[in-house]
Short mmCIF file of C-alpha atoms in Angstrom, two decimals:
data_model
loop_
_atom_site.label_atom_id
_atom_site.label_comp_id
_atom_site.label_asym_id
_atom_site.label_seq_id
_atom_site.Cartn_x
_atom_site.Cartn_y
_atom_site.Cartn_z
CA UNK A 30 79.72 104.15 75.33
CA UNK A 31 79.78 102.03 72.19
CA UNK A 32 80.70 103.41 68.79
CA UNK A 33 78.01 102.41 66.30
CA UNK A 34 79.44 102.22 62.81
CA UNK A 35 78.02 101.02 59.51
CA UNK A 36 79.82 99.45 56.57
CA UNK A 37 78.22 99.10 53.15
CA UNK A 38 79.02 98.77 49.45
CA UNK A 39 76.74 101.17 47.61
CA UNK A 40 76.19 101.85 43.91
CA UNK A 41 76.09 105.32 42.37
CA UNK A 42 72.29 105.45 42.81
CA UNK A 43 72.25 104.17 46.42
CA UNK A 44 71.56 100.53 45.56
CA UNK A 45 73.05 97.90 47.87
CA UNK A 46 71.53 94.62 46.72
CA UNK A 47 69.34 92.58 44.45
CA UNK A 48 67.39 89.43 45.22
CA UNK A 49 69.06 89.02 48.61
CA UNK A 50 72.61 89.23 47.23
CA UNK A 51 75.31 91.87 46.87
CA UNK A 52 75.29 93.80 43.60
CA UNK A 53 78.66 92.47 42.50
CA UNK A 54 81.77 90.68 43.69
CA UNK A 55 84.66 93.05 44.46
CA UNK A 56 87.51 91.10 46.11
CA UNK A 57 89.13 94.35 47.29
CA UNK A 58 85.89 95.32 49.04
CA UNK A 59 85.62 91.89 50.71
CA UNK A 60 89.21 92.29 52.00
CA UNK A 61 88.44 95.83 53.22
CA UNK A 62 85.25 94.64 54.96
CA UNK A 63 87.18 91.90 56.76
CA UNK A 64 89.99 94.25 57.84
CA UNK A 65 87.59 96.89 59.18
CA UNK A 66 85.22 94.55 61.03
CA UNK A 67 87.63 91.87 62.32
CA UNK A 68 87.58 91.57 66.11
CA UNK A 69 84.36 93.56 66.50
CA UNK A 70 80.67 92.82 66.92
CA UNK A 71 78.65 92.85 63.69
CA UNK A 72 74.88 93.32 63.59
CA UNK A 73 72.76 92.18 60.68
CA UNK A 74 69.30 91.06 59.76
CA UNK A 75 68.51 87.37 59.38
CA UNK A 76 68.26 87.54 55.58
CA UNK A 77 71.71 89.12 55.36
CA UNK A 78 73.11 86.40 57.61
CA UNK A 79 71.50 83.66 55.54
CA UNK A 80 73.05 85.10 52.36
CA UNK A 81 76.57 84.28 53.61
CA UNK A 82 78.01 81.19 51.93
CA UNK A 83 79.98 80.29 55.08
CA UNK A 84 78.36 81.51 58.24
CA UNK A 85 78.89 82.91 60.82
CA UNK A 86 81.74 85.25 59.85
CA UNK A 87 84.87 84.21 61.77
CA UNK A 88 86.73 86.49 64.16
CA UNK A 89 83.68 88.61 64.92
CA UNK A 90 80.70 88.36 67.23
CA UNK A 91 77.79 87.77 64.82
CA UNK A 92 74.53 89.29 66.09
CA UNK A 93 71.43 88.55 64.04
CA UNK A 94 68.18 90.48 64.42
CA UNK A 95 65.08 88.43 63.71
CA UNK A 96 61.38 88.61 64.54
CA UNK A 97 61.26 84.80 64.74
CA UNK A 98 61.35 84.00 68.47
CA UNK A 99 62.55 80.43 67.84
CA UNK A 100 65.31 81.20 65.34
CA UNK A 101 68.84 80.28 66.35
CA UNK A 102 72.13 79.32 64.72
CA UNK A 103 75.32 77.96 66.32
CA UNK A 104 77.85 80.68 67.02
CA UNK A 105 75.33 83.49 66.61
CA UNK A 106 73.89 85.89 69.20
CA UNK A 107 70.18 86.35 68.47
CA UNK A 108 68.38 89.64 69.11
CA UNK A 109 64.81 90.67 68.38
CA UNK A 110 65.35 94.39 67.87
CA UNK A 111 68.19 96.85 67.30
CA UNK A 112 68.46 97.98 70.93
CA UNK A 113 68.75 94.38 72.11
CA UNK A 114 71.41 93.72 69.47
CA UNK A 115 73.51 96.73 70.51
CA UNK A 116 73.17 95.78 74.20
CA UNK A 117 74.36 92.24 73.37
CA UNK A 118 77.50 93.48 71.61
CA UNK A 119 80.64 92.42 73.43
CA UNK A 120 82.94 95.02 71.83
CA UNK A 121 83.11 98.80 72.13
CA UNK A 122 82.84 99.19 68.35
CA UNK A 123 79.76 97.69 66.72
CA UNK A 124 79.27 97.42 62.96
CA UNK A 125 75.90 97.47 61.23
CA UNK A 126 76.33 95.34 58.09
CA UNK A 127 72.83 95.15 56.57
CA UNK A 128 70.37 94.73 55.10
CA UNK A 129 68.41 97.77 54.04
CA UNK A 130 65.86 97.65 56.91
CA UNK A 131 68.60 97.33 59.54
CA UNK A 132 70.58 100.21 58.00
CA UNK A 133 67.45 102.39 58.06
CA UNK A 134 66.76 101.58 61.73
CA UNK A 135 70.38 102.07 62.77
CA UNK A 136 71.39 105.13 60.74
CA UNK A 137 70.26 107.70 63.37
CA UNK A 138 72.61 105.97 65.88
CA UNK A 139 75.61 105.61 63.57
CA UNK A 140 78.61 107.82 64.22
CA UNK A 141 80.95 106.49 61.48
CA UNK A 142 80.07 105.27 57.98
CA UNK A 143 82.46 103.12 55.94
CA UNK A 144 81.22 103.33 52.34
CA UNK A 145 82.49 101.49 49.32
CA UNK A 146 81.09 103.72 46.57
CA UNK A 147 80.88 101.63 43.40
CA UNK A 148 80.94 103.70 40.20
CA UNK A 149 78.17 101.71 38.48
CA UNK A 150 74.40 101.20 38.52
CA UNK A 151 72.27 98.05 38.45
CA UNK A 152 68.80 98.29 36.92
CA UNK A 153 67.87 95.05 38.71
CA UNK A 154 68.68 96.40 42.20
CA UNK A 155 65.88 96.09 44.75
CA UNK A 156 67.53 97.15 48.03
CA UNK A 157 68.79 100.66 48.75
CA UNK A 158 70.75 102.44 51.47
CA UNK A 159 68.81 105.25 53.18
CA UNK A 160 69.43 108.73 51.75
CA UNK A 161 72.13 110.63 53.61
CA UNK A 162 71.86 114.27 54.61
CA UNK A 163 75.46 115.23 53.86
CA UNK A 164 75.16 118.27 56.16
CA UNK A 165 75.29 115.71 59.01
CA UNK A 166 78.49 114.01 57.80
CA UNK A 167 82.12 114.96 57.32
CA UNK A 168 84.31 113.01 54.92
CA UNK A 169 87.52 112.04 56.74
CA UNK A 170 89.10 109.76 54.16
CA UNK A 171 88.74 108.63 50.55
CA UNK A 172 90.78 106.05 48.68
CA UNK A 173 90.12 105.65 44.95
CA UNK A 174 90.53 102.33 43.13
CA UNK A 175 90.41 101.79 39.38
CA UNK A 176 88.85 98.63 38.00
CA UNK A 177 91.34 95.84 37.36
CA UNK A 178 91.52 92.16 36.46
CA UNK A 179 90.00 91.17 39.85
CA UNK A 180 87.62 94.07 40.48
CA UNK A 181 85.34 94.78 37.51
CA UNK A 182 84.20 98.21 38.70
CA UNK A 183 85.90 101.43 39.73
CA UNK A 184 85.21 102.25 43.40
CA UNK A 185 86.17 104.44 46.37
CA UNK A 186 86.57 103.57 50.04
CA UNK A 187 85.07 106.56 51.89
CA UNK A 188 84.89 107.14 55.64
CA UNK A 189 82.35 109.62 56.96
CA UNK A 190 82.01 110.79 60.56
CA UNK A 191 78.86 112.31 61.95
CA UNK A 192 79.30 116.03 62.64
CA UNK A 193 78.88 117.12 66.26
CA UNK A 194 75.42 118.40 67.04
#
């Protein structure tokens, strides 16, 4: 059975994006994302994929969910719904990487959440992570990072595991 995990950078108010882009550039978060997802299958929506400056992401099976039956991109596995995307994953651990609609569809299936909690808010945000019922999740790790010359915002790396039913 595959482990379905999600990884997301999320602001204090649950925001994850604005105008199809990330809220901010945190080099430490980009490094963390790469370390966690490398060698695994990653599932995303088409808009998330198209926001990448260099695509597809190397060292990972890139699976893109799209409603467009004719859409394709070299080096990408195309799926037309979440179940098809999960079935197409070639690794035992699958990461959901966005955007908001894909997170909302996938959250009931996710067993591990990798959150980068950014200690800031963006009034211009227009994409949000679904609300979490914290009774369903157990925090298993937290690593705090102060802002510095490369990372403009204070943040935490948090890992949550779904509690057994």
